[in-house]
PDB file of C-alpha atoms in Angstrom:
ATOM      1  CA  UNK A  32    -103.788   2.299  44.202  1.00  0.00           C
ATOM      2  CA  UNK A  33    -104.315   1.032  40.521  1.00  0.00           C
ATOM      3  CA  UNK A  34    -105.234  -2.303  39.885  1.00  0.00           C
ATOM      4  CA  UNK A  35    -105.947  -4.357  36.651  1.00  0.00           C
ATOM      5  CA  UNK A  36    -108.841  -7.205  37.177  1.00  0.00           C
ATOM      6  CA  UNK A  37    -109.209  -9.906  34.984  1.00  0.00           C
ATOM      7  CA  UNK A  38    -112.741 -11.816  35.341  1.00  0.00           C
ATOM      8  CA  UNK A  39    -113.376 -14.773  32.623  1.00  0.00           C
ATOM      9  CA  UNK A  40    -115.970 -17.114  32.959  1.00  0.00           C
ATOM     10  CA  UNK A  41    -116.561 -20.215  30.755  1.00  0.00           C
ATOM     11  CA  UNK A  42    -119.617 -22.044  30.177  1.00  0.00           C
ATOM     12  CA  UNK A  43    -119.838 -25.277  28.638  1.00  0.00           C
ATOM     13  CA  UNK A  44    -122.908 -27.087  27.813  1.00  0.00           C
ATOM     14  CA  UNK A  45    -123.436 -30.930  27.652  1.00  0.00           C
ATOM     15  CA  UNK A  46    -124.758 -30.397  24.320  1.00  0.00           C
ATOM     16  CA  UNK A  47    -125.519 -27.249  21.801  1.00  0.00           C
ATOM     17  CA  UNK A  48    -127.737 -24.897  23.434  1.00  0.00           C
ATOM     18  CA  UNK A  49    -129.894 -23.097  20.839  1.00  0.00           C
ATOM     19  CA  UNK A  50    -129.972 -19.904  22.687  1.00  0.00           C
ATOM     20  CA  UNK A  51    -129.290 -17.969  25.403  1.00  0.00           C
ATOM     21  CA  UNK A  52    -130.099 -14.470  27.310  1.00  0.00           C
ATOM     22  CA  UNK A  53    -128.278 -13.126  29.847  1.00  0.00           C
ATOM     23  CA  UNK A  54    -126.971 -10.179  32.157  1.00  0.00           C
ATOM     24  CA  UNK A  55    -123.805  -9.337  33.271  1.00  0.00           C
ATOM     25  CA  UNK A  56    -122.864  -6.665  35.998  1.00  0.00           C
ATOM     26  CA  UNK A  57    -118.928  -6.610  35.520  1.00  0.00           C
ATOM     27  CA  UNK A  58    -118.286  -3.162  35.609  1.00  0.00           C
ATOM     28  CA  UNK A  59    -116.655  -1.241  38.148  1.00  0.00           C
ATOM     29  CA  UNK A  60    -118.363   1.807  39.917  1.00  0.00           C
ATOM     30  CA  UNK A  61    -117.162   4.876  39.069  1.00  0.00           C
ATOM     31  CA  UNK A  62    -117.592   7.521  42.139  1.00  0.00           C
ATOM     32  CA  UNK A  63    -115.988   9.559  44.683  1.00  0.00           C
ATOM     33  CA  UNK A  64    -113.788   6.641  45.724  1.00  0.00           C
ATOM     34  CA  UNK A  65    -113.072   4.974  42.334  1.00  0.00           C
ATOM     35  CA  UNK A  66    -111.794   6.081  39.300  1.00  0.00           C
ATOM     36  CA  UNK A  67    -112.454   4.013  36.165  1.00  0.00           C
ATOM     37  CA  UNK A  68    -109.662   4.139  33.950  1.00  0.00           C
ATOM     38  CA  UNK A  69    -110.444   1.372  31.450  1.00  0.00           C
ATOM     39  CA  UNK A  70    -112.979  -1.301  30.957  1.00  0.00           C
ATOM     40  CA  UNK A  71    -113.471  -4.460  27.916  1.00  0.00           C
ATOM     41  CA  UNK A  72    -116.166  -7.060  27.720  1.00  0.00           C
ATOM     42  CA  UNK A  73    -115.575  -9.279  25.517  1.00  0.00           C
ATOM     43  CA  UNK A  74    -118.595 -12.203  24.989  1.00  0.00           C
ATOM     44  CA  UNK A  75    -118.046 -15.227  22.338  1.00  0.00           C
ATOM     45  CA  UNK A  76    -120.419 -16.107  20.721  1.00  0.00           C
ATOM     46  CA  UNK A  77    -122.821 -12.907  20.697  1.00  0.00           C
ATOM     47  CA  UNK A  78    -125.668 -11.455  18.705  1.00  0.00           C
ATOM     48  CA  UNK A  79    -126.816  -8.498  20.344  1.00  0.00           C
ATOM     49  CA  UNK A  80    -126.078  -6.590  23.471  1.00  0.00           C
ATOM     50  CA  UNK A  81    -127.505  -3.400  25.118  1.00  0.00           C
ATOM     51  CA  UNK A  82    -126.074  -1.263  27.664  1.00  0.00           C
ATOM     52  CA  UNK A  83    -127.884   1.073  30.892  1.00  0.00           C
ATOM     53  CA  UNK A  84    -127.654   1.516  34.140  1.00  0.00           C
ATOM     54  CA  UNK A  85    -130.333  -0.873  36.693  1.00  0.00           C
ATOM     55  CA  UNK A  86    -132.644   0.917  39.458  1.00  0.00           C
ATOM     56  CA  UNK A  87    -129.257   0.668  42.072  1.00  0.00           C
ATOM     57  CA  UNK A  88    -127.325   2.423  39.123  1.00  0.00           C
ATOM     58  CA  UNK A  89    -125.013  -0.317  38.432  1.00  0.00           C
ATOM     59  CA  UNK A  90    -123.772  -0.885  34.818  1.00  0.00           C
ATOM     60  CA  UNK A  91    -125.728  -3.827  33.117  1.00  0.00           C
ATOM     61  CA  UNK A  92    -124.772  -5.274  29.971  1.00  0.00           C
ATOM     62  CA  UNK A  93    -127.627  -7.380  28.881  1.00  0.00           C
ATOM     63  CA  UNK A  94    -126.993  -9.752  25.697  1.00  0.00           C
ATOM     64  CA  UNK A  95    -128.229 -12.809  23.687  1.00  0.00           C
ATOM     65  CA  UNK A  96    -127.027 -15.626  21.785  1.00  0.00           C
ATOM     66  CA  UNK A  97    -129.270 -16.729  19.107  1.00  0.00           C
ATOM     67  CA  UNK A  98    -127.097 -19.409  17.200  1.00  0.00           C
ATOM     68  CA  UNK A  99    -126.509 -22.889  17.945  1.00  0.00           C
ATOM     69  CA  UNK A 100    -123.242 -22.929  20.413  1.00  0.00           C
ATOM     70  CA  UNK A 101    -121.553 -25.913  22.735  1.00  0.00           C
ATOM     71  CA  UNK A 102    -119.629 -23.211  25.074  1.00  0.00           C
ATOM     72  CA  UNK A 103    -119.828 -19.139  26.093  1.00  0.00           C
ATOM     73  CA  UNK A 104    -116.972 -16.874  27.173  1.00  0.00           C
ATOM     74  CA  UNK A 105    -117.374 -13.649  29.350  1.00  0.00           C
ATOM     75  CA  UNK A 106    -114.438 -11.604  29.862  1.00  0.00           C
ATOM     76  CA  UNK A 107    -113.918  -8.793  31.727  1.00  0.00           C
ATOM     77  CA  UNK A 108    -111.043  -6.714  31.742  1.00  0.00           C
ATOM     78  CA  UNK A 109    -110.734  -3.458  33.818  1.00  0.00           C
ATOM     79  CA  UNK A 110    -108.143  -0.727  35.056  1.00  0.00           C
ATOM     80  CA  UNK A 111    -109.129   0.915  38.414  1.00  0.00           C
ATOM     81  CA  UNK A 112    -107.939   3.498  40.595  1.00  0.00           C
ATOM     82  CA  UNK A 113    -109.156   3.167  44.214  1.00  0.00           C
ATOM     83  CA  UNK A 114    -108.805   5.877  46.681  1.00  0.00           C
ATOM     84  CA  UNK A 115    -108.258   5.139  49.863  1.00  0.00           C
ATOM     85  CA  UNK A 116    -111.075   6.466  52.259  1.00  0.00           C
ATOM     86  CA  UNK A 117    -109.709   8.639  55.216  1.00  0.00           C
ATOM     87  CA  UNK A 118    -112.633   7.780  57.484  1.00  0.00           C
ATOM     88  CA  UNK A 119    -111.633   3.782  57.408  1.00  0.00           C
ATOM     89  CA  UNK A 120    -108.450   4.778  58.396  1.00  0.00           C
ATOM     90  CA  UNK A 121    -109.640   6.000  62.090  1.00  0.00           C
ATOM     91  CA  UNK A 122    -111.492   4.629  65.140  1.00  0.00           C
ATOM     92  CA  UNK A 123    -113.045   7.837  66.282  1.00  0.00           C
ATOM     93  CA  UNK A 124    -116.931   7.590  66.441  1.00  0.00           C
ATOM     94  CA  UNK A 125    -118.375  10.101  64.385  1.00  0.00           C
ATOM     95  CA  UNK A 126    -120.395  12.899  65.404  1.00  0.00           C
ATOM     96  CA  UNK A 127    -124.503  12.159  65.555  1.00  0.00           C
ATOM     97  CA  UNK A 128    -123.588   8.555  64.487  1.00  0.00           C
ATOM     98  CA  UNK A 129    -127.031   7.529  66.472  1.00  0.00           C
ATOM     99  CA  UNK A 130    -130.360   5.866  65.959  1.00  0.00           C
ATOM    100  CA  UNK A 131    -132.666   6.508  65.534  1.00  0.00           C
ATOM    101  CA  UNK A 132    -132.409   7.710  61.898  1.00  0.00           C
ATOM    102  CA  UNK A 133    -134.094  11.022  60.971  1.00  0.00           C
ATOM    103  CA  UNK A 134    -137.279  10.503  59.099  1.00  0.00           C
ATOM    104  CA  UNK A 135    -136.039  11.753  55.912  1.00  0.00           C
ATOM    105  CA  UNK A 136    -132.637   9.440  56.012  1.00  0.00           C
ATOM    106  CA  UNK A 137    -134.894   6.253  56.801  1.00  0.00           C
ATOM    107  CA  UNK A 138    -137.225   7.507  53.705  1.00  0.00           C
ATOM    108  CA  UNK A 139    -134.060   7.968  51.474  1.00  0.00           C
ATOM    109  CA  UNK A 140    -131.865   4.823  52.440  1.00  0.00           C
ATOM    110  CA  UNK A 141    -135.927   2.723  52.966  1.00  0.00           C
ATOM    111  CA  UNK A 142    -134.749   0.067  50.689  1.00  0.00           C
ATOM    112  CA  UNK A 143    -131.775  -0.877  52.552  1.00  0.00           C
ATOM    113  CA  UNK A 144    -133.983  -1.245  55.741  1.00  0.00           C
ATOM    114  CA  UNK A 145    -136.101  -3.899  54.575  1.00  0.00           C
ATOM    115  CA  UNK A 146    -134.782  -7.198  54.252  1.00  0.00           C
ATOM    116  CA  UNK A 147    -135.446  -9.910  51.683  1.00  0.00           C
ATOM    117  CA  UNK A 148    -135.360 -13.856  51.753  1.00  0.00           C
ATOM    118  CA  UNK A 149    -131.722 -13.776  51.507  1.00  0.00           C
ATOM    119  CA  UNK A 150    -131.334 -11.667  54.485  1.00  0.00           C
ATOM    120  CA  UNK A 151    -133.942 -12.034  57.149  1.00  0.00           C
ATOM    121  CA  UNK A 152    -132.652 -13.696  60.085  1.00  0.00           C
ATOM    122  CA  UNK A 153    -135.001 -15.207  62.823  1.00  0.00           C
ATOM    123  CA  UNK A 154    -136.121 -13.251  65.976  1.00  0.00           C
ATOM    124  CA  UNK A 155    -134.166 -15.638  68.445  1.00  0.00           C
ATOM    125  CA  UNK A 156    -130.533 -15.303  66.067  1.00  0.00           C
ATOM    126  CA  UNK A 157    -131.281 -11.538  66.424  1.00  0.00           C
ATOM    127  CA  UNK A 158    -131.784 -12.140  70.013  1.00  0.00           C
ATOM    128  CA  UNK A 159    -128.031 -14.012  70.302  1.00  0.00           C
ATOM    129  CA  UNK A 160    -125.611 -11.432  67.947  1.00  0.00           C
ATOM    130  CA  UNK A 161    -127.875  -8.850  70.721  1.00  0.00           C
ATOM    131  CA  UNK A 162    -126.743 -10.598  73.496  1.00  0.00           C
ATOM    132  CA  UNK A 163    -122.963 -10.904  72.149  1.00  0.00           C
ATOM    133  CA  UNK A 164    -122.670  -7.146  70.732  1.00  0.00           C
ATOM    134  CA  UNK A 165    -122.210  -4.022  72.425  1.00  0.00           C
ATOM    135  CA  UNK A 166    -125.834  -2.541  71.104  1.00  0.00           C
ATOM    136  CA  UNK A 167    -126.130   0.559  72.238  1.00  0.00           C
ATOM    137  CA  UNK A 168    -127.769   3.936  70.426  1.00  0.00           C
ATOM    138  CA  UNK A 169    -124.126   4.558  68.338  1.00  0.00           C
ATOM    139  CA  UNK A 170    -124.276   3.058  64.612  1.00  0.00           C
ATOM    140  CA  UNK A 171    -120.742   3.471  64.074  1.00  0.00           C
ATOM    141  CA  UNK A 172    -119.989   1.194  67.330  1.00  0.00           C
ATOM    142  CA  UNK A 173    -122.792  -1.444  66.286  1.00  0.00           C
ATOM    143  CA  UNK A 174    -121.516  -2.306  63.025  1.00  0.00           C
ATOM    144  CA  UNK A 175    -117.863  -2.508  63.665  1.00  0.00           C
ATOM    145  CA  UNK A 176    -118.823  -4.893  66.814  1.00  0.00           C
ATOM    146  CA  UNK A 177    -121.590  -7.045  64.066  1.00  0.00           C
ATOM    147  CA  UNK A 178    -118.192  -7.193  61.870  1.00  0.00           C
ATOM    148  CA  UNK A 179    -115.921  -8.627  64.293  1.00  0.00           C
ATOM    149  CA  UNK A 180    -118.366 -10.925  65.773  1.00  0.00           C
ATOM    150  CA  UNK A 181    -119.781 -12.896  62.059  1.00  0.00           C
ATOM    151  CA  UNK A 182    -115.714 -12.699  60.905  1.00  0.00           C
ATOM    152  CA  UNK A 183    -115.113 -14.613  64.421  1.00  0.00           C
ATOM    153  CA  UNK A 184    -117.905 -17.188  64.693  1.00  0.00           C
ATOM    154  CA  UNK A 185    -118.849 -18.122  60.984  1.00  0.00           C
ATOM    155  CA  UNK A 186    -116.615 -20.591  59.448  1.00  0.00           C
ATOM    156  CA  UNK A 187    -115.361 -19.759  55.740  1.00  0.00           C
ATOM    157  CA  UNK A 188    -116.252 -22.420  54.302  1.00  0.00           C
ATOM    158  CA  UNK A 189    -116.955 -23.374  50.244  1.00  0.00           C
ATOM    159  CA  UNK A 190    -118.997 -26.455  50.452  1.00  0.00           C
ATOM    160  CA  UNK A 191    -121.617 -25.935  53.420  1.00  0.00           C
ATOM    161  CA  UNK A 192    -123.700 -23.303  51.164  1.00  0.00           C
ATOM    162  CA  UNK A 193    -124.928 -22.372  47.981  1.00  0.00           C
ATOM    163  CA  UNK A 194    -125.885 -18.713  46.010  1.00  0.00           C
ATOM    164  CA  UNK A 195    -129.350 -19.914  47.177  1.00  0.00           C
ATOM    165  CA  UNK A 196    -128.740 -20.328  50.994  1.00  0.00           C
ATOM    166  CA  UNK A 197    -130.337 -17.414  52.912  1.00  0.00           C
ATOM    167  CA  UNK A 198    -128.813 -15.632  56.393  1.00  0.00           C
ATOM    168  CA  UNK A 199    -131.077 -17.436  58.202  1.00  0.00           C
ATOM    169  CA  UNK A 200    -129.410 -21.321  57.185  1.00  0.00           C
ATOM    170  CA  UNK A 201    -125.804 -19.871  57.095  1.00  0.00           C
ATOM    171  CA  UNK A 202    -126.385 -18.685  60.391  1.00  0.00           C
ATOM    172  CA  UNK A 203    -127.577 -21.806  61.897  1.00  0.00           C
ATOM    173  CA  UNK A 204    -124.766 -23.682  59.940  1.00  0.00           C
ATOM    174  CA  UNK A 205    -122.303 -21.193  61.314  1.00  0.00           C
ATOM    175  CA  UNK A 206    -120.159 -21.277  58.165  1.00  0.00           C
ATOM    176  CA  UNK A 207    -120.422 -20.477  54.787  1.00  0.00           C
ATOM    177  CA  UNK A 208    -118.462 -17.822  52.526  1.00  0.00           C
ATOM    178  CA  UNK A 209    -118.222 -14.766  51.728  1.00  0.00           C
ATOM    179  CA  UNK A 210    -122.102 -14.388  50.274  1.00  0.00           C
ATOM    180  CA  UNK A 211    -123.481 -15.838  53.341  1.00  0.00           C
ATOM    181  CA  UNK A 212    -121.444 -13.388  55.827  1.00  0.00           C
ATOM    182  CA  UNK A 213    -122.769 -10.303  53.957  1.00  0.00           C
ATOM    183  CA  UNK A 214    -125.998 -11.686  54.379  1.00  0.00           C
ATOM    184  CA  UNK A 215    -126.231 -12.095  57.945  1.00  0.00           C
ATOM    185  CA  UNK A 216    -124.326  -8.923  58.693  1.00  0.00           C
ATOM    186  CA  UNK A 217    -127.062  -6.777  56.456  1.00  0.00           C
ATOM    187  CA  UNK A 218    -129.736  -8.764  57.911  1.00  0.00           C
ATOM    188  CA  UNK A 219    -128.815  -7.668  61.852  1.00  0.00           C
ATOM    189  CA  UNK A 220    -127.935  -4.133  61.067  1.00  0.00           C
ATOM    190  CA  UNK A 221    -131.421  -3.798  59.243  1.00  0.00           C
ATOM    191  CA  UNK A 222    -133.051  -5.964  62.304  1.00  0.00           C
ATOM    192  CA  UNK A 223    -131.660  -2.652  63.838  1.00  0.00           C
ATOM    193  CA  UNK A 224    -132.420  -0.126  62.154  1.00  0.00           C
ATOM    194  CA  UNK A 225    -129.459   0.595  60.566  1.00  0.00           C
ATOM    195  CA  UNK A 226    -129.409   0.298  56.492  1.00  0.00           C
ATOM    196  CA  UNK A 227    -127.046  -2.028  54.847  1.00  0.00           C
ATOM    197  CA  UNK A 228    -126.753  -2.818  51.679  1.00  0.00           C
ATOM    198  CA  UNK A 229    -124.787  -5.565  49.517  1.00  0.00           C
ATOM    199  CA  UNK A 230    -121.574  -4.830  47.471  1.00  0.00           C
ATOM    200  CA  UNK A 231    -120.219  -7.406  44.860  1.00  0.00           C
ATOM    201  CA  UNK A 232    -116.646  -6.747  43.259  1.00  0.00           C
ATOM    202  CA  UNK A 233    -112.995  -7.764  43.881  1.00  0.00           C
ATOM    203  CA  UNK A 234    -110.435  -7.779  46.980  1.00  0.00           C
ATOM    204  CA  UNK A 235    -106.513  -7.270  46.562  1.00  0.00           C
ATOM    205  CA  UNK A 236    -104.107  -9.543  48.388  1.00  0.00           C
ATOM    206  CA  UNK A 237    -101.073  -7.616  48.084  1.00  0.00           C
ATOM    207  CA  UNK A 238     -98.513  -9.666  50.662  1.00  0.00           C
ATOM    208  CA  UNK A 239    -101.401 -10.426  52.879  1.00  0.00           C
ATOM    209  CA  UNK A 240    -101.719 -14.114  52.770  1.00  0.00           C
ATOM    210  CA  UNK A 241    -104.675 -14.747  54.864  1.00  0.00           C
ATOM    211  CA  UNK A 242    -106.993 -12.760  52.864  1.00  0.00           C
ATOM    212  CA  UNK A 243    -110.130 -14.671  51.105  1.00  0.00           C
ATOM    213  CA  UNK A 244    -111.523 -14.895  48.299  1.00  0.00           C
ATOM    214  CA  UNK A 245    -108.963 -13.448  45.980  1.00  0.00           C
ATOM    215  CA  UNK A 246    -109.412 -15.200  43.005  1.00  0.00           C
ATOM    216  CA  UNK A 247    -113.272 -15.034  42.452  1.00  0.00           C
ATOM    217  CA  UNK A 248    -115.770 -12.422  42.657  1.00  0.00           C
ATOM    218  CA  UNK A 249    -116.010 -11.039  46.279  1.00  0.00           C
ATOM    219  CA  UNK A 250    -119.065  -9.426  49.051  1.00  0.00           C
ATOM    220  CA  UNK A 251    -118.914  -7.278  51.725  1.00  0.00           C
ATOM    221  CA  UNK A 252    -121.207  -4.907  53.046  1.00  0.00           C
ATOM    222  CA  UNK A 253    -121.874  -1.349  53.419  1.00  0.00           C
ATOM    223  CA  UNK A 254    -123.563   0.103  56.428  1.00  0.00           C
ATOM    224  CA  UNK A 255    -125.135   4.068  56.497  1.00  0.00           C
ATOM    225  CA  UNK A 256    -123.116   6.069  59.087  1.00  0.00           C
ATOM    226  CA  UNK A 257    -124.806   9.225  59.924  1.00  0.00           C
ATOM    227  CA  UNK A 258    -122.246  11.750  59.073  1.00  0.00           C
ATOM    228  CA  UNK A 259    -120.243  10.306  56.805  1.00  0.00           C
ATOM    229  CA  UNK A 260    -122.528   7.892  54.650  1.00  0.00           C
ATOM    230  CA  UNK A 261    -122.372   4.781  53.044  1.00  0.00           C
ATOM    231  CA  UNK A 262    -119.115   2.624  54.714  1.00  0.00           C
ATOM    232  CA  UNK A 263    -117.627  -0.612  53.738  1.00  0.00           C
ATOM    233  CA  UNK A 264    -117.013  -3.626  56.039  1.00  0.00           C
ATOM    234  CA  UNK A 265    -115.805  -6.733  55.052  1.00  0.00           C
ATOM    235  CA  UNK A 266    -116.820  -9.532  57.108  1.00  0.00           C
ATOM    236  CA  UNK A 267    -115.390 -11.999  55.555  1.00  0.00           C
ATOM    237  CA  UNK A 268    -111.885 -10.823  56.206  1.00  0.00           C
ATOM    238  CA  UNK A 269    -112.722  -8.987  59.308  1.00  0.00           C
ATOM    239  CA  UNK A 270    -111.830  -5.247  57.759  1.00  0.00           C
ATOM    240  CA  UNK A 271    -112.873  -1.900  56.867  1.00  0.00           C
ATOM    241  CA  UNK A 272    -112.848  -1.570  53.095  1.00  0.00           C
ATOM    242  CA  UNK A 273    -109.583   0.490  52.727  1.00  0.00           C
ATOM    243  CA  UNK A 274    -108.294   0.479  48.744  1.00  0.00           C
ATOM    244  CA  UNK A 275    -107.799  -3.116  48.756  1.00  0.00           C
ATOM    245  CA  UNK A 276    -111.415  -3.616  47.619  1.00  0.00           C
ATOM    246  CA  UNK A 277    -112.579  -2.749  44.124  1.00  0.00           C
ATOM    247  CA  UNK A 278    -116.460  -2.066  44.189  1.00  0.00           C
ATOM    248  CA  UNK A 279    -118.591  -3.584  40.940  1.00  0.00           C
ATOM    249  CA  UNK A 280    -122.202  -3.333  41.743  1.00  0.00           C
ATOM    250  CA  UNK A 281    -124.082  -2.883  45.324  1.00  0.00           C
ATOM    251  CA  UNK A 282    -128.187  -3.715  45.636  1.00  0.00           C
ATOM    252  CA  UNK A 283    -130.304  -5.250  48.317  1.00  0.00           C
ATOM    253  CA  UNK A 284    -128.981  -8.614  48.100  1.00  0.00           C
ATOM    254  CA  UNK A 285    -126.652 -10.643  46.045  1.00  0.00           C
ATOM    255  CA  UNK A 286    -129.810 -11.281  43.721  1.00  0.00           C
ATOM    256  CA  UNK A 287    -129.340  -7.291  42.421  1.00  0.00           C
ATOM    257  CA  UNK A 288    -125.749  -7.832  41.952  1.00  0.00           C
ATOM    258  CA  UNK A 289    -124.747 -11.366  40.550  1.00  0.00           C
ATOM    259  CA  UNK A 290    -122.310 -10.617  37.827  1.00  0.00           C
ATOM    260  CA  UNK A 291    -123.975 -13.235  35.573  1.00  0.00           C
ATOM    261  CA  UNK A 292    -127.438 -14.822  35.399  1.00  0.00           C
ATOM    262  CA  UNK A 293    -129.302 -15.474  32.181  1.00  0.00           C
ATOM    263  CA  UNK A 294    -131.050 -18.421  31.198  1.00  0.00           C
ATOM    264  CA  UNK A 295    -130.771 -21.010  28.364  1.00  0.00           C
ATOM    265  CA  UNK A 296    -132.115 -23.621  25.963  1.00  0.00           C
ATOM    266  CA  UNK A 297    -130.491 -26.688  26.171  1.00  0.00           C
ATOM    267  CA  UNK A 298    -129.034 -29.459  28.927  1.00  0.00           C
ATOM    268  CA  UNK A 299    -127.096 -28.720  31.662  1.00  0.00           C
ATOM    269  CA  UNK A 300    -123.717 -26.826  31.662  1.00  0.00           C
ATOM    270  CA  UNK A 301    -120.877 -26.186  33.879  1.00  0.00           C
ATOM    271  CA  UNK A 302    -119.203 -23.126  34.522  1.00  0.00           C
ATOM    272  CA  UNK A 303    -115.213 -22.379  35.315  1.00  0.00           C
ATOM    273  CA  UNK A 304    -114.542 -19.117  36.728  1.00  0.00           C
ATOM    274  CA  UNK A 305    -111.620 -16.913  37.307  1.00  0.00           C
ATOM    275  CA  UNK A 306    -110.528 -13.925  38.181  1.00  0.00           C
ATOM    276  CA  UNK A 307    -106.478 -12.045  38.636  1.00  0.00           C
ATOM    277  CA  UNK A 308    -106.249  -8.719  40.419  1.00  0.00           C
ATOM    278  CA  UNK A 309    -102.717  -7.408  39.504  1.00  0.00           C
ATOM    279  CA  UNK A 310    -101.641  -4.116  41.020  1.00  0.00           C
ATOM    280  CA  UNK A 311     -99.476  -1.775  38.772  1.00  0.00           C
TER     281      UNK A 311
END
């Protein structure tokens, strides 16, 4: 499928700022599931910006504002072919989909094992998904059973959490969105053993109305399945990652992948975001 994503955010400030630096991770990956067939950023106002590619290989455009400015607009515009993965399609476990890891995968994948502030859950909320999954030695069955069971017992919900609130909070809330369900999800598989790592980017609607998050940035998660790699899961919606989803960045935590963060002199702001995925 082709889509066309539109991602504009506008910041206004309570009175001129003086300056500002900041980082933006808008751009869409470009690999063996994702074709990139066009991408704009426009910024307003802008002095200078640089371009590279961050330790995770996601595309970073880092820029600054040097002159005196009451509001800044980021907009992102991007035409992407997704292509759909045949192994989200099945149910068939795969082949040596077991733990433990070999040495050299755990060595290769290590950063995805170890979890951060955002992501560490408590031994006793490890102890209950335990209890209320089917955890056996089979990866493949693990994390479809730690999808279905955050999608059914945490509560989407927008104003119980912040970008700040860690697995551990959300999970004794038992809501939050779609940030916080990533988290916990990556936090049990790595409790496990299994590596997971966060993916930031956009989902499609299409005519499927219960879908969430459709008009903002979106997070799911991608678990290692021996055999077959890196795999998407989207807890929030309680899917596989088919070619509905349109992947931007992917790190440790949402910390690696927010698509803006920068820092400014001046009072406070507010910040209106939006986003339109179009199919064509």
């Amino acid at each position: 499928m082709i889509f066309r994503v539109n991602h504009i955010s506008l910041f206004h400030y309570q009175s001129l700022s003086s300056a500002s630096h900041n980082y933006a991770r808008l751009k869409p990956k470009e690999d063996e599931g994702q074709q990139l067939n066009s991408f704009h950023l426009f910024i307003d106002p802008v002095f200078r910006q640089t371009h590279y590619q961050d330790i995770w290989d996601n595309s970073v455009t880092e820029f600054y504002v040097s002159e005196p400015h009451q509001s800044l607009t980021v907009r992102a515009e991007s035409i992407v072919t997704v292509n759909k993965s045949k192994f989200n399609e099945g149910n068939e476990i795969p082949e040596n989909s077991f733990l433990p890891l070999d040495e050299s995968l755990r060595l290769s994948v290590s950063p995805f094992l170890q979890q951060s502030y955002l992501t560490q859950l408590r031994s006793d909320q490890v102890k209950t998904m335990t209890n209320a999954i089917n955890v056996t030695n089979d990866v493949f069955t693990i994390v479809n059973e730690t999808l279905a069971w955050v999608y059914g017992q945490i509560d989407y919900n927008k104003s119980s959490t912040n970008v700040n609130t860690s697995a551990e909070q959300s999970f004794d809330l038992k809501s939050g969105v779609c940030q916080d369900k990533a988290h916990m999800m990556i936090g049990f598989l790595r409790a496990l053993g299994i590596p997971a790592r966060y993916v930031s980017g956009y989902v499609y609607s299409s005519d499927r109305e219960s879908v969430l998050d459709t008009d903002e940035s979106h997070a799911w998660v991608e678990g290692y399945v021996p055999g077959y790699g890196w795999v998407g899961f989207d807890p929030t919606n309680g899917e596989r990652v088919l070619n509905h989803h349109i992947r931007v960045a992917c790190g440790r935590d949402y910390l690696d992948v927010s698509p803006l963060k920068g820092t400014y002199k001046g009072s406070g702001n507010t910040i209106t975001v939006s986003v339109k995925v179009e199919a064509l």
